[in-house]
CSV table of C-alpha atoms in Angstrom, one decimal:
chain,number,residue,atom,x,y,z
A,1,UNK,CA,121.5,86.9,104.0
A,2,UNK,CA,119.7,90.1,103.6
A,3,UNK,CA,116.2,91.2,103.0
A,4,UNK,CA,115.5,93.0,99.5
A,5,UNK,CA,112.0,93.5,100.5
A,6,UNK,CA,110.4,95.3,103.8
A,7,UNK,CA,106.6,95.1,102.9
A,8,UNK,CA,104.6,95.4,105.6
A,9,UNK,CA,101.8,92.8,104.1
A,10,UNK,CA,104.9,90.4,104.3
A,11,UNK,CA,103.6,90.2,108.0
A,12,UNK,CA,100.8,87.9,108.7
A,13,UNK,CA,99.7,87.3,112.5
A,14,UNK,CA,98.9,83.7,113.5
A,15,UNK,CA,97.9,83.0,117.4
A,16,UNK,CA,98.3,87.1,118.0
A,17,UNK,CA,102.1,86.9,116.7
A,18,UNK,CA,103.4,88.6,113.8
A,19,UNK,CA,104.8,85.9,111.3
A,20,UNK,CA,107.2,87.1,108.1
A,21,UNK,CA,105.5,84.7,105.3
A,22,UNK,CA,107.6,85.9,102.2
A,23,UNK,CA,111.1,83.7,102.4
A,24,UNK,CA,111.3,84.5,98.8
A,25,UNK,CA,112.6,87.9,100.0
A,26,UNK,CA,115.6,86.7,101.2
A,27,UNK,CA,118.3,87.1,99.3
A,28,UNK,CA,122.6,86.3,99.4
A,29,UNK,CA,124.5,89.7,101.6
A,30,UNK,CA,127.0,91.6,99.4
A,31,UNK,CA,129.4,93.5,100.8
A,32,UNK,CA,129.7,97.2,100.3
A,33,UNK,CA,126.3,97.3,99.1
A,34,UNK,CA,123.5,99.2,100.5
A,35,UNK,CA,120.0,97.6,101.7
A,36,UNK,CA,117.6,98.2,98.8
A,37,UNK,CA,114.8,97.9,100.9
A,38,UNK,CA,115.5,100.3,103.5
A,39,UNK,CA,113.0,103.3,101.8
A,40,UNK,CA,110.4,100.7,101.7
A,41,UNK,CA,110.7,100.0,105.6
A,42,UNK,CA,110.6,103.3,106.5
A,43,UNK,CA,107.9,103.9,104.3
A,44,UNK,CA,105.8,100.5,105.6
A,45,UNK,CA,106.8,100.8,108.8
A,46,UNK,CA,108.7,103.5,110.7
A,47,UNK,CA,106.8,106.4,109.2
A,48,UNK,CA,103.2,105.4,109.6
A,49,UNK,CA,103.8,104.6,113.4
A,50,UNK,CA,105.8,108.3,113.9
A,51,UNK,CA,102.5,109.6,112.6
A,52,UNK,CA,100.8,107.7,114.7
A,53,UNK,CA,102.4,108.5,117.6
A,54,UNK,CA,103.5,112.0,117.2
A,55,UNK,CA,100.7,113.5,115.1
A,56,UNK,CA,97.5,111.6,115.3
A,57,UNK,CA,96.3,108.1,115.6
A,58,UNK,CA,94.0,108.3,112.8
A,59,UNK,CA,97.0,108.7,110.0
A,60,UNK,CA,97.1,104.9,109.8
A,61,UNK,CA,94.3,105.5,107.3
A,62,UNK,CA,97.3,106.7,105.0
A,63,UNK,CA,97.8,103.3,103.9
A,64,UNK,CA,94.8,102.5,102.6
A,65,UNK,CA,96.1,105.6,99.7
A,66,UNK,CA,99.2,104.3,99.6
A,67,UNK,CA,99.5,100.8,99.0
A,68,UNK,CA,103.5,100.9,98.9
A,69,UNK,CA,103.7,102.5,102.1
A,70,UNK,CA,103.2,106.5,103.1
A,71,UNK,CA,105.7,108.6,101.2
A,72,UNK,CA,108.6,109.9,102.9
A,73,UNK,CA,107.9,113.5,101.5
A,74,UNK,CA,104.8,113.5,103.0
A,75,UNK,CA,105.6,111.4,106.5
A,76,UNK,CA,108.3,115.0,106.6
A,77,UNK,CA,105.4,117.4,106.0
A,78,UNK,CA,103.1,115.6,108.6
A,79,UNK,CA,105.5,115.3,111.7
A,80,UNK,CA,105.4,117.6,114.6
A,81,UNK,CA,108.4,120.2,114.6
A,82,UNK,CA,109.6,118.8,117.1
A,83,UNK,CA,110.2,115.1,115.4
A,84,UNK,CA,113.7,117.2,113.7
A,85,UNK,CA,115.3,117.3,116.9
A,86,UNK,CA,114.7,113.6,117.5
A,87,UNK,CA,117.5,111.2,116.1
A,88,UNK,CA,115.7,108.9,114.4
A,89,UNK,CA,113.3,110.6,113.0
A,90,UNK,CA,115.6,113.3,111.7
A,91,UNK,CA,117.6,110.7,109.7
A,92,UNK,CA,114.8,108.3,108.5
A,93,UNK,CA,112.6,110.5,107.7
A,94,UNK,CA,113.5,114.2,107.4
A,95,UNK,CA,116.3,113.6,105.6
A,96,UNK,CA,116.2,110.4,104.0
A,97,UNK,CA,113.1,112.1,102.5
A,98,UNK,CA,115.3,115.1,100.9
A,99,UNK,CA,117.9,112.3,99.8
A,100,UNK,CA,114.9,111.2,97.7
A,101,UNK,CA,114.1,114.7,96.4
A,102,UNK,CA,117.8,115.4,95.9
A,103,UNK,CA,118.6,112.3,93.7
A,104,UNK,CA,115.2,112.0,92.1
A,105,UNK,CA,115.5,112.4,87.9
A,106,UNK,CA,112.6,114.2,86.2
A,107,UNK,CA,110.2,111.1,86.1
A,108,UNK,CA,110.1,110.5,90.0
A,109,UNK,CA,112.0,107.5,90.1
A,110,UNK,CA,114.9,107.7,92.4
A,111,UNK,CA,118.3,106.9,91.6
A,112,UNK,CA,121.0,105.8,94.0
A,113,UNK,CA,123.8,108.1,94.2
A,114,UNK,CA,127.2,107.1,92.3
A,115,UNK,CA,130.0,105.2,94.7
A,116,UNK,CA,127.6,103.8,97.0
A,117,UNK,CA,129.0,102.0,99.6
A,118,UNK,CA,127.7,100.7,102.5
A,119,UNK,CA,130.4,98.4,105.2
A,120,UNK,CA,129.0,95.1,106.7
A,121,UNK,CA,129.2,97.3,110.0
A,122,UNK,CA,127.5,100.3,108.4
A,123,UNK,CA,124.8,98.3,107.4
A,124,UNK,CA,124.3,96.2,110.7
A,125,UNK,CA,124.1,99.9,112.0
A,126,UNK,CA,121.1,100.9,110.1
A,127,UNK,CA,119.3,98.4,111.0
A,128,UNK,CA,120.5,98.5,114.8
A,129,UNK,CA,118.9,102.3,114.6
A,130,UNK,CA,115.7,101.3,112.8
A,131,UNK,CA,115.1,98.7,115.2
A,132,UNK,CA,116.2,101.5,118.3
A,133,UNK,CA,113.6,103.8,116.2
A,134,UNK,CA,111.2,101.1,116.5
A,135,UNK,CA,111.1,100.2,119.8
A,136,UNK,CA,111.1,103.4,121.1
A,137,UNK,CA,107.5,103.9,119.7
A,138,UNK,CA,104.9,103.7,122.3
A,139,UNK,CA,101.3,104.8,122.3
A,140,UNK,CA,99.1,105.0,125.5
A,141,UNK,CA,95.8,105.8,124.3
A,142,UNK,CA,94.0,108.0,126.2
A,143,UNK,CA,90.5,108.3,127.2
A,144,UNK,CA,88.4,107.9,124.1
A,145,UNK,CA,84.3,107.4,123.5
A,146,UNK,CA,84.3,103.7,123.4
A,147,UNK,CA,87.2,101.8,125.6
A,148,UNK,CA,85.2,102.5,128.3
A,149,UNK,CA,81.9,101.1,127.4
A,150,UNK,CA,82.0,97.9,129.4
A,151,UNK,CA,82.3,99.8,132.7
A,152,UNK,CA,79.3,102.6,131.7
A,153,UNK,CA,76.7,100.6,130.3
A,154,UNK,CA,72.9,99.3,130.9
A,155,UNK,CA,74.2,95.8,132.6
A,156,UNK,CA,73.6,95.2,135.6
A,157,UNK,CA,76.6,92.8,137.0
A,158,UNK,CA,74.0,89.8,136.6
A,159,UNK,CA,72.9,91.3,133.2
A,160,UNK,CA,76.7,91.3,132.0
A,161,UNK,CA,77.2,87.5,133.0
A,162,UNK,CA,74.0,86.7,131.5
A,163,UNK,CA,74.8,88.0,128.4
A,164,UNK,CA,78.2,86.5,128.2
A,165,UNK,CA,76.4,82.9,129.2
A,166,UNK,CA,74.5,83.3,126.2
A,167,UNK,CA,77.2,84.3,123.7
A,168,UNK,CA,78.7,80.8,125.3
A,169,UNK,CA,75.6,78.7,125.0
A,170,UNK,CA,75.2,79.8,121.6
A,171,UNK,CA,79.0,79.1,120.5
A,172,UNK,CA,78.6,75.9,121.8
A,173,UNK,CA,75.6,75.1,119.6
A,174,UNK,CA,77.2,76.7,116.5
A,175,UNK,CA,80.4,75.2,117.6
A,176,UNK,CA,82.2,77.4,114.7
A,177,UNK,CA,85.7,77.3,113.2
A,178,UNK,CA,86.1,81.1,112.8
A,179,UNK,CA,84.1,84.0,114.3
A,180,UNK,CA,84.5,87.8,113.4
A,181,UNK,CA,83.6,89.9,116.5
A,182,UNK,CA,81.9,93.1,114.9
A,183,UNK,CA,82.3,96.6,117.1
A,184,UNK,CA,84.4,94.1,119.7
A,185,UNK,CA,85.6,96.9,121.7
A,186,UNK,CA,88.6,95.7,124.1
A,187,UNK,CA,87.4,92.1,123.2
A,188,UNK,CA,85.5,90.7,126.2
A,189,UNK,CA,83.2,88.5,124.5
A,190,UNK,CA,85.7,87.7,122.0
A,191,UNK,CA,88.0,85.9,124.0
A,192,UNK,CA,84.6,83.9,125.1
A,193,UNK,CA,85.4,82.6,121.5
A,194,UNK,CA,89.4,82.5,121.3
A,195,UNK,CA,89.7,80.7,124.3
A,196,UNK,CA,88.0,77.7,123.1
A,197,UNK,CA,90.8,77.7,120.2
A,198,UNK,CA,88.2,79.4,117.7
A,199,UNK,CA,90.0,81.5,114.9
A,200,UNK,CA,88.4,85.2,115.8
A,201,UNK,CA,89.0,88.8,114.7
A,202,UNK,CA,88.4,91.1,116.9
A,203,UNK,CA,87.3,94.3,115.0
A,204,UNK,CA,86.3,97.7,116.1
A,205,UNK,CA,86.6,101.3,114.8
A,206,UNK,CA,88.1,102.4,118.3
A,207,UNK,CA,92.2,103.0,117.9
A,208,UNK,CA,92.3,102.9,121.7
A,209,UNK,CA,90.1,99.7,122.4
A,210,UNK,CA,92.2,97.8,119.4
A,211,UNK,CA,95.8,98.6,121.0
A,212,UNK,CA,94.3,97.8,124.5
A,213,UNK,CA,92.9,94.5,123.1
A,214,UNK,CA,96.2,93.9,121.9
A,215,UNK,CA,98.1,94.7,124.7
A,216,UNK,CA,95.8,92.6,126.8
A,217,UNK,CA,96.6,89.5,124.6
A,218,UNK,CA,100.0,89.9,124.6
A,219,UNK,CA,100.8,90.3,128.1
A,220,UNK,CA,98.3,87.2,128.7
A,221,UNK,CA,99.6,85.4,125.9
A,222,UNK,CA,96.2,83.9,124.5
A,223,UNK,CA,96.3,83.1,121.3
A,224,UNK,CA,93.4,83.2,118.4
A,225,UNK,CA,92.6,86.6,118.8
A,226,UNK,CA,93.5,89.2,116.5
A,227,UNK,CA,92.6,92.8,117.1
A,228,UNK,CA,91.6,95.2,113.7
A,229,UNK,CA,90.9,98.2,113.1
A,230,UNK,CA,87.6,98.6,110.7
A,231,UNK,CA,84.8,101.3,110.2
A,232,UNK,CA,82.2,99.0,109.3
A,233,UNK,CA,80.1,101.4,107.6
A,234,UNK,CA,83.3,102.0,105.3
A,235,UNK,CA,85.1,98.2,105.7
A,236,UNK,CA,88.5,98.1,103.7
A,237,UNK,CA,88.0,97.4,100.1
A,238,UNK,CA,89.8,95.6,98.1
A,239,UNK,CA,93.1,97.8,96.7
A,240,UNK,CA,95.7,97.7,94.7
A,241,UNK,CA,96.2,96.7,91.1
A,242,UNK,CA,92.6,96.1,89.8
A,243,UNK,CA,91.1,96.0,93.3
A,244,UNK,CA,92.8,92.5,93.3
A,245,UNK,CA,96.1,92.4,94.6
A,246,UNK,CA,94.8,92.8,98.3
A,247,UNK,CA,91.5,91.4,99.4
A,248,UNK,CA,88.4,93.6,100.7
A,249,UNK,CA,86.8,92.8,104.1
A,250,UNK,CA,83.8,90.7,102.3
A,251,UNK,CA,86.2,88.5,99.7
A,252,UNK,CA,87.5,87.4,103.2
A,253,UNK,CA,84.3,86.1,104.0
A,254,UNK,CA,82.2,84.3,105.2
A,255,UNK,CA,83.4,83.4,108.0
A,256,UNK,CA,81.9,81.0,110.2
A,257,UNK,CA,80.1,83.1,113.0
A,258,UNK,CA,79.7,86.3,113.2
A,259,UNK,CA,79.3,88.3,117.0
A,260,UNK,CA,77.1,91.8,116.4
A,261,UNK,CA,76.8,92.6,120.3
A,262,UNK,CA,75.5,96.2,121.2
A,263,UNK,CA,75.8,97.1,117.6
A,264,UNK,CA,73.3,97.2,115.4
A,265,UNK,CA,71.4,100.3,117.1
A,266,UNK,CA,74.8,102.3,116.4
A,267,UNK,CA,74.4,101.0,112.4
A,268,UNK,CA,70.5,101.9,112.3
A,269,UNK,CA,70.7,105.0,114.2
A,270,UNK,CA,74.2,106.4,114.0
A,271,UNK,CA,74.5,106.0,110.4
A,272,UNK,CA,70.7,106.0,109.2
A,273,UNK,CA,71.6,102.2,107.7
A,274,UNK,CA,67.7,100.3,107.5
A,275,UNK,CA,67.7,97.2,109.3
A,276,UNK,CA,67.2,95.4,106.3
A,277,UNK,CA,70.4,96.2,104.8
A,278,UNK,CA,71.9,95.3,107.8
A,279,UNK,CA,70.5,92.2,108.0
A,280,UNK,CA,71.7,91.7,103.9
A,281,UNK,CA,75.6,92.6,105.0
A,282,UNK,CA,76.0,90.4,107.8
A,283,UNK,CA,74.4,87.5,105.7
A,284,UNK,CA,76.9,88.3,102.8
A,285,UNK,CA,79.9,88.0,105.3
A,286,UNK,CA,79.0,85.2,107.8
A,287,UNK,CA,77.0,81.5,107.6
A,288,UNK,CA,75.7,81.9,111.6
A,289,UNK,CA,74.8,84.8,112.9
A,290,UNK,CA,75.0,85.5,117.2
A,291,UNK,CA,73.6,89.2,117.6
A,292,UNK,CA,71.9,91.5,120.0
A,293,UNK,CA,68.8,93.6,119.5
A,294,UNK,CA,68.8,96.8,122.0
A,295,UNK,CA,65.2,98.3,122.6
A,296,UNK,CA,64.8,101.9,121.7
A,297,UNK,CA,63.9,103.3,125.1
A,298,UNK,CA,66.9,101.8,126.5
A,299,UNK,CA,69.2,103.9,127.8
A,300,UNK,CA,71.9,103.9,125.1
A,301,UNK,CA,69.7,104.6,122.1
A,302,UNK,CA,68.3,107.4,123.9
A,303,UNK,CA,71.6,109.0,124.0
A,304,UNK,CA,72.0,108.6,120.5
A,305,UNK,CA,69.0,110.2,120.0
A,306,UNK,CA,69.2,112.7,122.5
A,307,UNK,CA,70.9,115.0,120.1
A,308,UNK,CA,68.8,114.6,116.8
A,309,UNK,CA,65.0,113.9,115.7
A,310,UNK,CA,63.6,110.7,116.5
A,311,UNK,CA,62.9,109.4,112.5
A,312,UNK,CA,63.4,105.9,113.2
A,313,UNK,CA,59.9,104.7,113.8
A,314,UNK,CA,60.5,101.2,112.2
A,315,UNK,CA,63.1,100.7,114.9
A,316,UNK,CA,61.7,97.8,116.9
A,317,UNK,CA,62.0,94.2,118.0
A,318,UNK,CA,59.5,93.4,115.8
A,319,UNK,CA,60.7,95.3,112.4
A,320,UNK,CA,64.5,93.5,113.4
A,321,UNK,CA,63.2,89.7,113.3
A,322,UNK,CA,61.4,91.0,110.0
A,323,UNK,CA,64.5,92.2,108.7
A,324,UNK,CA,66.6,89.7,109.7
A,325,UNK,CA,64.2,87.0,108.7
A,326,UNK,CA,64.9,87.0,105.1
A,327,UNK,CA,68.5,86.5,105.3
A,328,UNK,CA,68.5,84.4,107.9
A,329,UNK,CA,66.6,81.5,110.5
A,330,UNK,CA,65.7,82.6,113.8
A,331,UNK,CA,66.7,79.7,115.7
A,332,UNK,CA,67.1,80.7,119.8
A,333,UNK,CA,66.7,84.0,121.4
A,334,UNK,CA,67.3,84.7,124.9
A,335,UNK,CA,66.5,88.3,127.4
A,336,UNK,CA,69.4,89.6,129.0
A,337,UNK,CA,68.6,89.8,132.4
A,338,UNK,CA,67.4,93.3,134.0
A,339,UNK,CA,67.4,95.0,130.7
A,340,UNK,CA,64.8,95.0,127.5
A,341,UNK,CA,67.7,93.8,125.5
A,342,UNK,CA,67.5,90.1,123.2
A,343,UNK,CA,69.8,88.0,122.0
A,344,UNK,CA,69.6,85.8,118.7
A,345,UNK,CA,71.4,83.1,117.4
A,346,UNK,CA,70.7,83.2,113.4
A,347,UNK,CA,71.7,80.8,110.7
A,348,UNK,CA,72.4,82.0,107.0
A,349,UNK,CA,69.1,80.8,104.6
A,350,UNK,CA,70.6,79.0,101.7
């Protein structure tokens, strides 16, 4: 059997492992001929993590542009100089990428060349290098603004196990069956949810605390955690043909319980967003609601406003429950021990 397609949204993660869900892809081995799908792998897979590893983390955003995978052409024009005089890269990329030019006609399709073909130990040796090109991929982020926020923080150590005895309390009242961990970091008080067998994505708009989250969960092999990458003030939208054939963050929703911890004074004063419309979003994407309000003279906001005019005067406790209230029912709060900072548990007004 062979594969004629190499998608990567034929990979689904369940329990932290990557799953292939499309056995309609599979398809009777010829012999002689060549692997249809190997442009689309390269394009799906192998290019977008050269990019990421040998030009810049942030190129992943390429394939929210290009929903059939970042073109070859381009992947070429974007690696380093130095990605020519590496093996894999020259041949799966470089010049796979001038094959395409070579046999493309004039309406940009590509046609194979004439006499094609491939041995049964040809092909085995493709994809023997692609998974060599593969594995040799490794990225060790470096120090970034966010992965080390749990060590430089306003806790105190018996304000940090205060805090995460709340998020448990509150999870044990809600006792949900799926939780979305908004600006999660490296996942700390997400695994207070995965390892009670809860369903949670992990989300953050860090690179570096995402692959360290993941890294973290594989080598401790918990499962029902999966770390994402997502800029919630720009969440993935739904793409493809009529915004339709792949979901957007909020048709995903709602999920169960949502966990906003050290994050909405980022939203309100970061990004100007009014607490009322955050309090609209999160109501949109989750039924329960366990979220932390951080005063303005504490010492995180003030950084954030060390740098800028102070126009946020209806930043308060008091304008947050407000907000909040429309959307959703107060029903606990608790103060986080040696800090100003409260935590909520909400549930969704219907």
């Amino acid at each position: 059997m062979t594969l004629k397609d190499a998608s990567a949204y034929n990979i689904q993660f369940l329990d932290g492992r990557p799953v292939f869900i499309d056995t309609l892809s599979f398809e009777q081995y010829i012999e002689g001929e060549p692997w249809v799908a190997y442009r689309q792998f390269c394009q799906h897979f192998l290019a977008p993590l050269l990019l990421m590893q040998q030009t810049d983390i942030r190129l992943n955003q390429l394939l929210r542009v290009y929903i059939d995978g970042v073109p070859l052409d381009l992947a070429s024009a974007l690696l380093p100089k130095r990605s020519w005089l590496k093996k894999h890269s020259l041949l799966h990329i470089h010049l796979h990428a001038r094959s395409q030019k070579k046999y493309a006609d004039t309406s940009g399709s590509v046609q194979r060349p004439a006499h094609t073909n491939v041995s049964r130990i040809g092909h085995l040796g493709l994809l023997d290098s692609l998974m060599n090109a593969v594995r040799d991929l490794k990225w060790l982020p470096e120090n970034t603004e966010w992965r080390d926020y749990y060590a430089d923080n306003s806790y105190s150590d018996e304000g940090f196990a205060d805090k995460q005895e709340l998020v448990k309390n509150y999870l044990y009242i809600l006792k949900p069956s799926s939780v979305w961990d908004f600006g999660a970091n490296t996942g700390e008080f997400s695994r207070l949810a995965g390892t009670r067998g809860i369903p949670t994505v992990a989300f953050d708009i860090d690179p570096a605390c995402v692959e360290l989250n993941y890294q973290d969960l594989q080598r401790q092999e918990q499962p029902c955690i999966l770390p994402l990458l997502l800029d919630l003030t720009n969440p993935s939208p739904g793409i493809g043909w009529e915004n339709r054939e792949r979901d957007s963050l909020a048709d995903r929703g709602p999920v169960d319980t949502i966990l906003a911890l050290a994050l909405v004074h980022h939203l309100a004063i970061s990004n100007n967003v009014p607490l009322d419309m955050i309090a609209r979003f999160f109501s949109g994407l989750g039924r329960s609601l366990i979220i932390e309000f951080i005063p303005k003279d504490d010492v995180q906001v003030q950084r954030l406003l060390s740098g800028r005019k102070d126009i946020f005067d209806n930043y308060s406790q008091e304008e947050f429950e407000h907000a909040f209230s429309q959307y959703f029912t107060i029903e606990q709060t608790g103060a986080i021990r040696d800090s100003g900072r409260i935590m909520y548990l909400m549930r969704r007004k219907e």
